[in-house]
Tab-separated table of C-alpha atoms in Angstrom:
chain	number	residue	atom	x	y	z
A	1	UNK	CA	51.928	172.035	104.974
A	2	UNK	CA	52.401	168.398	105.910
A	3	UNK	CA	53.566	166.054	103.239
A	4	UNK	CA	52.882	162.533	103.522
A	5	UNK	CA	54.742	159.949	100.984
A	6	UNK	CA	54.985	157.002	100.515
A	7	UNK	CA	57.430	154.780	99.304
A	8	UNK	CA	61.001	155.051	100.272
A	9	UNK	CA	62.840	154.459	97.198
A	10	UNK	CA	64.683	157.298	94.744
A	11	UNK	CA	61.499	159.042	93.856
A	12	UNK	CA	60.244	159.005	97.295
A	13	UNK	CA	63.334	159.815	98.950
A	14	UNK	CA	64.323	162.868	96.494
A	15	UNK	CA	60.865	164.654	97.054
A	16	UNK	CA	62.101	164.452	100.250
A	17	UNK	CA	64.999	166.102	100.458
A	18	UNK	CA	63.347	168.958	97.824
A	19	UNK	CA	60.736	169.613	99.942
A	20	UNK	CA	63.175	169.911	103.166
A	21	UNK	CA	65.235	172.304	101.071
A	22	UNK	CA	62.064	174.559	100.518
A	23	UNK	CA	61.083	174.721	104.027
A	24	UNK	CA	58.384	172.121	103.962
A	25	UNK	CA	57.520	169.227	106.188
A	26	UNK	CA	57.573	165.926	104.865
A	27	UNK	CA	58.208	162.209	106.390
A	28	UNK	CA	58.315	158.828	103.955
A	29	UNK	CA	56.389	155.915	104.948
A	30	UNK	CA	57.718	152.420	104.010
A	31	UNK	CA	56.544	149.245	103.713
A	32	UNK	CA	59.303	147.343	104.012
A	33	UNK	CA	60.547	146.510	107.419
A	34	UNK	CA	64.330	148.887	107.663
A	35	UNK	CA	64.559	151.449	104.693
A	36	UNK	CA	67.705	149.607	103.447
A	37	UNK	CA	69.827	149.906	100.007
A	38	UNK	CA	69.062	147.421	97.655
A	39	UNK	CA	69.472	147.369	94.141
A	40	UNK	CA	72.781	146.778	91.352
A	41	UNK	CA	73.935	149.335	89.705
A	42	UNK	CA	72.132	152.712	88.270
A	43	UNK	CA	73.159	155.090	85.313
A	44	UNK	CA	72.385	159.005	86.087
A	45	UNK	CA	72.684	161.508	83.224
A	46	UNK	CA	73.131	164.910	83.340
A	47	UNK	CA	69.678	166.133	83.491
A	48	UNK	CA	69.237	163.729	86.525
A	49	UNK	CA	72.922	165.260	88.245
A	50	UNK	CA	71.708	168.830	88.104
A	51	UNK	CA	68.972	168.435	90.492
A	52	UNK	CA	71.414	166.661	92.459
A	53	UNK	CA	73.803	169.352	92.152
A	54	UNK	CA	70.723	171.715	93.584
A	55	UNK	CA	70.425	169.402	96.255
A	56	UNK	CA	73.940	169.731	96.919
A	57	UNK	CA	74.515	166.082	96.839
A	58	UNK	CA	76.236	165.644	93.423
A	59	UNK	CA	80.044	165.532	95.169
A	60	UNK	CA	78.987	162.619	97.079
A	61	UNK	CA	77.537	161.099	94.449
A	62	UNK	CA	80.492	161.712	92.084
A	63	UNK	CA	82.386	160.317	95.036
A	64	UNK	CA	80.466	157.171	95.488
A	65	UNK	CA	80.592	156.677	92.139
A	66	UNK	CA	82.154	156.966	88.148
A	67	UNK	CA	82.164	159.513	85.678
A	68	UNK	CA	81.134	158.123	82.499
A	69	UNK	CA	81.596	160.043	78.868
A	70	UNK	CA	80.755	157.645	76.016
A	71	UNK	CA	78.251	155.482	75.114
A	72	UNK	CA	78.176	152.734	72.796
A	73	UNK	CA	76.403	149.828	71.208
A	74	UNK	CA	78.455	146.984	69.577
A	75	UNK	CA	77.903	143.689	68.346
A	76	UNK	CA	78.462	140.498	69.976
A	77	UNK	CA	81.386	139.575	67.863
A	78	UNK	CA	82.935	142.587	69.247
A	79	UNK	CA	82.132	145.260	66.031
A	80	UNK	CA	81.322	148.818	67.156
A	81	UNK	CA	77.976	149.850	65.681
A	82	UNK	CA	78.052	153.455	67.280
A	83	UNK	CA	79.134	155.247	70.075
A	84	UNK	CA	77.839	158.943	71.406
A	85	UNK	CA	80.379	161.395	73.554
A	86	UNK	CA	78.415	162.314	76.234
A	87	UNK	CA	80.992	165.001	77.445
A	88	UNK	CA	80.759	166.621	73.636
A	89	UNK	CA	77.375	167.852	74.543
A	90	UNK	CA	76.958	168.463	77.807
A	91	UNK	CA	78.518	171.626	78.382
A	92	UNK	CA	77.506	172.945	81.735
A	93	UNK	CA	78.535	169.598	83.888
A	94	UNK	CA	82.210	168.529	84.413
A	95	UNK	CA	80.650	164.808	84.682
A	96	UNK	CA	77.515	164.221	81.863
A	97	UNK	CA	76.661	161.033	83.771
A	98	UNK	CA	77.743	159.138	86.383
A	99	UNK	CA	77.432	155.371	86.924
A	100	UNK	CA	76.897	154.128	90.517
A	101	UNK	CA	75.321	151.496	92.448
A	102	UNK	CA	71.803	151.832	93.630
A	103	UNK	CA	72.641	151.335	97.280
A	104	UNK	CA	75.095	154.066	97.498
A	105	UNK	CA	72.556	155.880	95.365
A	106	UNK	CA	69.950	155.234	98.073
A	107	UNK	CA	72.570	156.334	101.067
A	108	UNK	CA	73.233	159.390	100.041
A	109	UNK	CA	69.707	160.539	99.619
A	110	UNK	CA	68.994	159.074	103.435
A	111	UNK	CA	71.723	160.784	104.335
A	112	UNK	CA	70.036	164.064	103.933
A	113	UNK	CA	67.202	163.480	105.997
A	114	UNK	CA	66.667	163.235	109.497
A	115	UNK	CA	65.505	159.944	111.046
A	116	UNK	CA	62.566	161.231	112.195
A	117	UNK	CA	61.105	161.724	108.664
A	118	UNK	CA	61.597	158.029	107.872
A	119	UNK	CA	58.987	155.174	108.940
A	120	UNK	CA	59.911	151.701	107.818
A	121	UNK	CA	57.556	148.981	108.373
A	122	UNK	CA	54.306	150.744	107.364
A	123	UNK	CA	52.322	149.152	104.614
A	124	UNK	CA	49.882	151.558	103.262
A	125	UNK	CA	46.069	149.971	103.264
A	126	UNK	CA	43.418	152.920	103.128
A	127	UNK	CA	43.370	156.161	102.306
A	128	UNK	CA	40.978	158.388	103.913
A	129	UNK	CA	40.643	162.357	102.214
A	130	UNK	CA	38.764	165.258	103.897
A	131	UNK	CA	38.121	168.949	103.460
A	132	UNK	CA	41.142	169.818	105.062
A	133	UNK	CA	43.609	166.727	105.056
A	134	UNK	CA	44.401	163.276	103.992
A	135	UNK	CA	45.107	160.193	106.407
A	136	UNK	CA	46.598	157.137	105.199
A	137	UNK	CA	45.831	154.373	107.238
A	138	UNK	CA	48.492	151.459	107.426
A	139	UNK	CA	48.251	147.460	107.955
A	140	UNK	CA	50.018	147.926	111.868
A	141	UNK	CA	47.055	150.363	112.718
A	142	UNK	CA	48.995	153.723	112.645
A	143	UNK	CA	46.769	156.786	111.177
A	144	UNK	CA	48.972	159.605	109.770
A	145	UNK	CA	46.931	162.952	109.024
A	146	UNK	CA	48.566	165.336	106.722
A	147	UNK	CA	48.035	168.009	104.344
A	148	UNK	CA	48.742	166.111	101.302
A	149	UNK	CA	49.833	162.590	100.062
A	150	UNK	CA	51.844	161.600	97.587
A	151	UNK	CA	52.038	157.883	96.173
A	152	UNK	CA	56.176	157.059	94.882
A	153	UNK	CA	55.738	153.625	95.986
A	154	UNK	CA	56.404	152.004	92.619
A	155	UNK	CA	54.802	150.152	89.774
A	156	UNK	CA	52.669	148.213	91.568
A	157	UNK	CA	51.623	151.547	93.767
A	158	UNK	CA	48.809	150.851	96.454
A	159	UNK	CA	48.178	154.568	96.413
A	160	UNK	CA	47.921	154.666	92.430
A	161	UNK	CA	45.176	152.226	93.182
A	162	UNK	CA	43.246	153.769	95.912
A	163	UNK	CA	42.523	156.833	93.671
A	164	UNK	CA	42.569	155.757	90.055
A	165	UNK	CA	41.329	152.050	90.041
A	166	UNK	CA	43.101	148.725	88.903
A	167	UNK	CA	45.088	149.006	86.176
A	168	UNK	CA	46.591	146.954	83.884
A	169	UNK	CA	50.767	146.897	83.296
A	170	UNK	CA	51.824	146.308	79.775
A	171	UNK	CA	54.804	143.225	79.487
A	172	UNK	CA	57.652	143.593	77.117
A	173	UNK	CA	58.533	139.707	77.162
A	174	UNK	CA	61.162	140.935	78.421
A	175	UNK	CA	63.610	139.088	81.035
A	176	UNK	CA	66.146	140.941	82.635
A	177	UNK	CA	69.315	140.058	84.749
A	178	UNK	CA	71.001	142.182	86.762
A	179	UNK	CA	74.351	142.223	88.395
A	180	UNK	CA	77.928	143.531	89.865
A	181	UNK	CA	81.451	142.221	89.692
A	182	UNK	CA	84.756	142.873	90.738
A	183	UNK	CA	86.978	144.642	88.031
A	184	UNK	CA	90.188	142.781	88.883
A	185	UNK	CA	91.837	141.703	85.616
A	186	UNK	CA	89.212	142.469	83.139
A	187	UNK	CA	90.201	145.199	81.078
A	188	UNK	CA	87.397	147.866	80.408
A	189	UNK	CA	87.702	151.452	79.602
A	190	UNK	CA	86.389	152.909	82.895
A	191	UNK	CA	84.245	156.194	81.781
A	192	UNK	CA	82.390	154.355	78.970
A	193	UNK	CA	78.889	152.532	79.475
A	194	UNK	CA	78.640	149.937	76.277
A	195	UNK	CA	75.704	147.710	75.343
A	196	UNK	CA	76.131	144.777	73.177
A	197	UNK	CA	73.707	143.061	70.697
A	198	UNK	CA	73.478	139.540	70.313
A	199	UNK	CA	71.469	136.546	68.391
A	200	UNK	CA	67.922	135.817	69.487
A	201	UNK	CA	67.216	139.541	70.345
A	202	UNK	CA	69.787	138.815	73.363
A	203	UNK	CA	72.245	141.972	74.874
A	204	UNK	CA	74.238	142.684	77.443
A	205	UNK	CA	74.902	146.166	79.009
A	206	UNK	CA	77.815	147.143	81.169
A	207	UNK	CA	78.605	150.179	83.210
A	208	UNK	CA	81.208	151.144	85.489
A	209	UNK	CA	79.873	152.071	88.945
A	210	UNK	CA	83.187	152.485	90.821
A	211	UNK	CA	86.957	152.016	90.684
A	212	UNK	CA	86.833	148.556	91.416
A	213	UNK	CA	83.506	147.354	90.253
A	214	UNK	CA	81.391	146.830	87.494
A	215	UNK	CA	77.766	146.885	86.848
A	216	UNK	CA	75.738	145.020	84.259
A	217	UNK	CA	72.653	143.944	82.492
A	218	UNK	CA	71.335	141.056	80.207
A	219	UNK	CA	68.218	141.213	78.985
A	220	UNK	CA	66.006	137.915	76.878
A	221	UNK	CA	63.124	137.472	75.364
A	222	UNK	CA	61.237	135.470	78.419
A	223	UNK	CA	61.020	132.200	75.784
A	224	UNK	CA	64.767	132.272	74.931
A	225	UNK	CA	66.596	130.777	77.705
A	226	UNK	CA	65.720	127.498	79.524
A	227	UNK	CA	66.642	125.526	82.463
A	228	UNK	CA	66.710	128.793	84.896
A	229	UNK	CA	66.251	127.294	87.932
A	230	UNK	CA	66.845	129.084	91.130
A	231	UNK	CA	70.734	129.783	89.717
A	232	UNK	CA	70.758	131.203	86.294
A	233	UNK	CA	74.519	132.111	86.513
A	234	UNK	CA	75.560	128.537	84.762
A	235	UNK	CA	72.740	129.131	81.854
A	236	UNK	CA	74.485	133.216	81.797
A	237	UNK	CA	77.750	131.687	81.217
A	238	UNK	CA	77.106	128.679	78.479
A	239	UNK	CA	74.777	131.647	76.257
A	240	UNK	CA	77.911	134.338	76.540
A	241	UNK	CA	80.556	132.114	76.326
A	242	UNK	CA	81.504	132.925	72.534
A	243	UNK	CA	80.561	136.516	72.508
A	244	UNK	CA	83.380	139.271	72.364
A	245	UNK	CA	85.827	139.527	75.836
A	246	UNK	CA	85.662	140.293	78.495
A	247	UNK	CA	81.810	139.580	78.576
A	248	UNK	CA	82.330	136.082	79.418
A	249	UNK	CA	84.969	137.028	81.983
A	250	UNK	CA	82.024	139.410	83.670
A	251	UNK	CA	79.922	136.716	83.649
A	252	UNK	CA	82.499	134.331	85.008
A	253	UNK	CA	83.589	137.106	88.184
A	254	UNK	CA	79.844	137.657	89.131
A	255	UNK	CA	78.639	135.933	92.442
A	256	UNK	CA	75.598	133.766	91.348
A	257	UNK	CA	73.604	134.514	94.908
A	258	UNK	CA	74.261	138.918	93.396
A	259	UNK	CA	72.349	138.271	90.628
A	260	UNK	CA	68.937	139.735	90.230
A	261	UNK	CA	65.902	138.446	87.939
A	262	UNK	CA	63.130	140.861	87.087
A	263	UNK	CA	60.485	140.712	84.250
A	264	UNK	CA	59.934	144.218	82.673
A	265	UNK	CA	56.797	145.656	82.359
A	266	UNK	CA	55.582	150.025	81.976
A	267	UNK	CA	52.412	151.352	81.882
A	268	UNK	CA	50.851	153.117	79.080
A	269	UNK	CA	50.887	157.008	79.817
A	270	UNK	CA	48.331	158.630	81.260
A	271	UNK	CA	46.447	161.822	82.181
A	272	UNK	CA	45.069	162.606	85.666
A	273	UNK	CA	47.961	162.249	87.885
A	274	UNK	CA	46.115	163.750	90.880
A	275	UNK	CA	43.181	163.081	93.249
A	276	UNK	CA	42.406	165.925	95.244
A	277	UNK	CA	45.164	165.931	97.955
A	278	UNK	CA	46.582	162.585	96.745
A	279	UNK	CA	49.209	162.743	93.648
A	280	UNK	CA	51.716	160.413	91.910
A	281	UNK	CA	55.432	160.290	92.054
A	282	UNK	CA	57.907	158.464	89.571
A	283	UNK	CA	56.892	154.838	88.847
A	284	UNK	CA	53.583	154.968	90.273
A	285	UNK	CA	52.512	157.554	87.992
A	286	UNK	CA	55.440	157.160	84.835
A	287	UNK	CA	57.523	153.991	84.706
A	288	UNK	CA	59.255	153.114	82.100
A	289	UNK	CA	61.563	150.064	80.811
A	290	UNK	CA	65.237	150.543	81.203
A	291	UNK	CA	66.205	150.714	77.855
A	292	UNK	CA	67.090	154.436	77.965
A	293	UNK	CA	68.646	154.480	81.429
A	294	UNK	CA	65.807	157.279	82.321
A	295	UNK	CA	63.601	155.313	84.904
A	296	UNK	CA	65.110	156.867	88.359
A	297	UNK	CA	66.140	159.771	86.474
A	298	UNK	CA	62.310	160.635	85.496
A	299	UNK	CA	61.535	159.888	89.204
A	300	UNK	CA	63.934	162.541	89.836
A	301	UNK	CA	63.333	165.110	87.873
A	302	UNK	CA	59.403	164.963	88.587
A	303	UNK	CA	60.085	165.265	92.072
A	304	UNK	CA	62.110	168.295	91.738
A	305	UNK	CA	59.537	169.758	89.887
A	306	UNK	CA	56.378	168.968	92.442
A	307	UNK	CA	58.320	169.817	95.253
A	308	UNK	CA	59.045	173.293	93.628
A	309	UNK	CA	55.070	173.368	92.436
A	310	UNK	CA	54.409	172.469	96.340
A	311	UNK	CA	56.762	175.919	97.170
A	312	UNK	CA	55.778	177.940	94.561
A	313	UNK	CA	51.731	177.507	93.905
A	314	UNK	CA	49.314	179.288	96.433
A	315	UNK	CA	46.422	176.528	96.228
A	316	UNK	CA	47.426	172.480	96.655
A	317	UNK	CA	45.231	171.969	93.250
A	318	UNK	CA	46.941	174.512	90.969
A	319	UNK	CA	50.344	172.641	92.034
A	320	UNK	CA	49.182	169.401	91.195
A	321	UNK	CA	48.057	170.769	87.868
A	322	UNK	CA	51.145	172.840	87.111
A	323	UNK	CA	53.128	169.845	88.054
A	324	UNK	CA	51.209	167.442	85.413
A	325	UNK	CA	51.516	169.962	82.899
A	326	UNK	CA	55.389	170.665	83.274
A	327	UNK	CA	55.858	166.316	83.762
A	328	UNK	CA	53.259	164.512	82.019
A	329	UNK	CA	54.466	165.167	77.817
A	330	UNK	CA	58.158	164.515	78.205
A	331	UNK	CA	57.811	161.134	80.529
A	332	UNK	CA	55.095	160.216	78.274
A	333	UNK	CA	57.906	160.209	75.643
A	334	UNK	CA	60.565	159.055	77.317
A	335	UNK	CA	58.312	156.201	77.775
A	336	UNK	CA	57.405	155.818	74.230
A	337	UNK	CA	61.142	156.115	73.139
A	338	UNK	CA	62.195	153.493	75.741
A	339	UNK	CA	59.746	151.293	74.568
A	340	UNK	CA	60.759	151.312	71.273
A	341	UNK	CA	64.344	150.818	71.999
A	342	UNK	CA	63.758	147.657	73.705
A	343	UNK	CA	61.757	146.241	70.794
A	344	UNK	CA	64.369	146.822	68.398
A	345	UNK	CA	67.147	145.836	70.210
A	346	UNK	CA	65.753	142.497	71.148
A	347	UNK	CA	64.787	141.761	67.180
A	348	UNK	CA	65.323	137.727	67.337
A	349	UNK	CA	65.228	137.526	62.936
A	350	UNK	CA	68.611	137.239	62.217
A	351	UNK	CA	68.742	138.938	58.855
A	352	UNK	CA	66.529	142.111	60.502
A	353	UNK	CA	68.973	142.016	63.064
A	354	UNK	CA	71.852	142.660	60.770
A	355	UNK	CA	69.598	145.624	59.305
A	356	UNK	CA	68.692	146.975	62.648
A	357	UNK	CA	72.879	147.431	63.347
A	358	UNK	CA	73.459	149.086	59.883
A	359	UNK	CA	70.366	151.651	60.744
A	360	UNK	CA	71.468	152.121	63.664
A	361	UNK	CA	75.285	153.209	62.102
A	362	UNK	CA	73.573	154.897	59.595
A	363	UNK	CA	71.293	156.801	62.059
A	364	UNK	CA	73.474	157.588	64.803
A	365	UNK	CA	73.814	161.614	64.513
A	366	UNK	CA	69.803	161.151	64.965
A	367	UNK	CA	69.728	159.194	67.803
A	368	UNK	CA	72.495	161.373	69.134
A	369	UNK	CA	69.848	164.048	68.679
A	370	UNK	CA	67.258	162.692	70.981
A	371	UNK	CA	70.147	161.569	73.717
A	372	UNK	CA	71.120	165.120	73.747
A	373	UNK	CA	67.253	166.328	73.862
A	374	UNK	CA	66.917	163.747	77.237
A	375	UNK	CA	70.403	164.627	78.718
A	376	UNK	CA	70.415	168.558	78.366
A	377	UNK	CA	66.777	168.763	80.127
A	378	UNK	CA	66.771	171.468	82.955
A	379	UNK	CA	64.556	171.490	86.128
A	380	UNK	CA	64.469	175.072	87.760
A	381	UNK	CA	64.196	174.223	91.678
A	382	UNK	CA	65.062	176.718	94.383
């Protein structure tokens, strides 16, 4: 078996290495021109680390990275609505998450393959199926035959496409920032991950992703803030300047050219993940908004399982299907879930705000509940 796929990011990239641990050939096709790190920072859980720990890559990534145990959400004004101990229910990991930054992320999973299965600078344009094999076809004129193909090249996926149509992405008016910044002075316990409510359905999210460094996230409704420009560090500053320290001083330590500006968007879920030889990987297939921290994870932990489908199931077809069937309800509701969580937590009414934090107090051994039901998920690989 030859395993095209394309798209060189974390889904891409961890099918990869699954399918090199179970004997099979594979090489990852990439669009852009060097298959380079990119990215801020990147929360993985625990059911994201075991496959990791399969793939024997879980010291480095503890390495690269920080072990995180709580979570919380707090109020602006710097009132703790509730927190969940990670550590508490994760019995089976010595680190229930980790947080890291996306470029080390990305290192460590090129690490583990050989340069020969990675082709940068290959922008997928046809795809061409047969009896016996699939070629993809690329904009620089290079044909690549193979046994199978498999599309992780992101929400906007060319292979996606190719075998299921156009299709429309659903927006959660959503704007989100993303950055890192030095740790320095600011004072921040160092294994917890807290995200912070604010007025005008604005929050702020921050994660430690290594000794020195820390990661975070501010997402606004896409009408709140104004005056943008090409630098939105100055408009960052004036709307956190009265909210609980050291926000303001993360803010104030992050390098304005770091920062990065993306709209959010998912996809309703969907049925049919598979074309005959051609299937879907992570984002192309499942994305999700961020508000559960599950996006690469769900990349992941469906490419564990299709690699181990690939291994295990005689006939290409029955793998595909086994594959959907093991993936297709639980992303569908992480998706859902995630959703959800972003609508409430941007609630702009100020007075539905203030009920929103006192459900969410109220409710928290229930939302514990369904963290524990994403984080204790297990993905038998070989």
């Amino acid at each position: 078996m030859q395993v095209t796929i394309i798209g060189g990011g974390i889904g891409g990239l961890t099918l990869a290495l699954t399918l090199r641990r179970q004997g099979i050939a594979a090489r990852v096709f990439e669009q852009a021109p060097e298959i380079r790190p990119v990215g801020a920072g990147i929360t993985l859980g625990a059911n994201a680390l075991r496959v990791c720990q399969k793939l024997e890559i879980i010291d480095h990534i503890t390495a690269a990275g920080t072990p995180l145990r709580r979570f919380s959400i707090g109020s602006h004004s710097g009132a703790l609505i509730s927190t969940f101990d990670m550590s508490a229910v994760v019995p089976d990991l010595a680190t229930p998450a980790v947080g890291i930054h996306r470029a080390n992320l990305h290192r460590i999973l090129l690490a583990g393959l050989d340069s020969d299965q990675l082709a940068p600078g290959h922008r997928l344009t046809e795809i061409h199926q047969g009896a016996d094999d699939v070629v993809a076809v690329f904009a620089n004129g290079h044909a690549e035959p193979g046994t199978i193909l498999i599309g992780a090249d992101g929400l906007g996926s060319t292979v996606r496409t190719r075998i299921l149509g156009e299709s429309s992405t659903r927006d959660a008016r959503q704007i989100c920032f993303r950055g890192v910044c030095p740790v320095g002075d600011i004072s921040w316990v160092m294994d917890e991950s807290r995200e912070i409510w604010g007025p005008g359905g604005s929050r702020i999210g921050i994660v430690p992703i290594a000794t020195d460094t820390l990661y975070w996230f501010a997402t606004f409704p896409t009408d709140l803030l104004l005056n943008l420009a090409d630098n939105p560090l100055p408009v960052l500053e004036q709307w956190f300047a009265d909210w609980h320290s050291p926000i303001p001083q993360v803010i104030a330590a992050t390098t304005a050219a770091t920062i990065l500006r993306n709209d959010l968007y998912d996809r309703l879920p969907i049925r049919g993940w598979s074309q005959d030889r051609v299937a879907l990987l992570g984002d192309a297939v499942h994305p999700t908004t961020p508000n559960l921290g599950q996006g690469a994870a769900m990349a992941i932990e469906s490419a564990a399982v299709l690699g181990n489908c690939l291994a295990q199931c005689g006939d290409i077809h029955e793998a595909f299907a086994t594959y959907e069937n093991l993936r297709q309800r639980r992303t569908r509701r992480i998706t859902k879930q995630s959703w959800r969580i972003g609508q409430i937590a941007t609630i702009r009414n100020p007075v539905l705000a203030r009920v929103r934090n006192l459900g969410a107090r109220v409710l928290a051994p229930f939302n514990n509940q369904q963290m524990c039901w994403v984080l204790n998920h297990r993905i038998p690989i070989g």
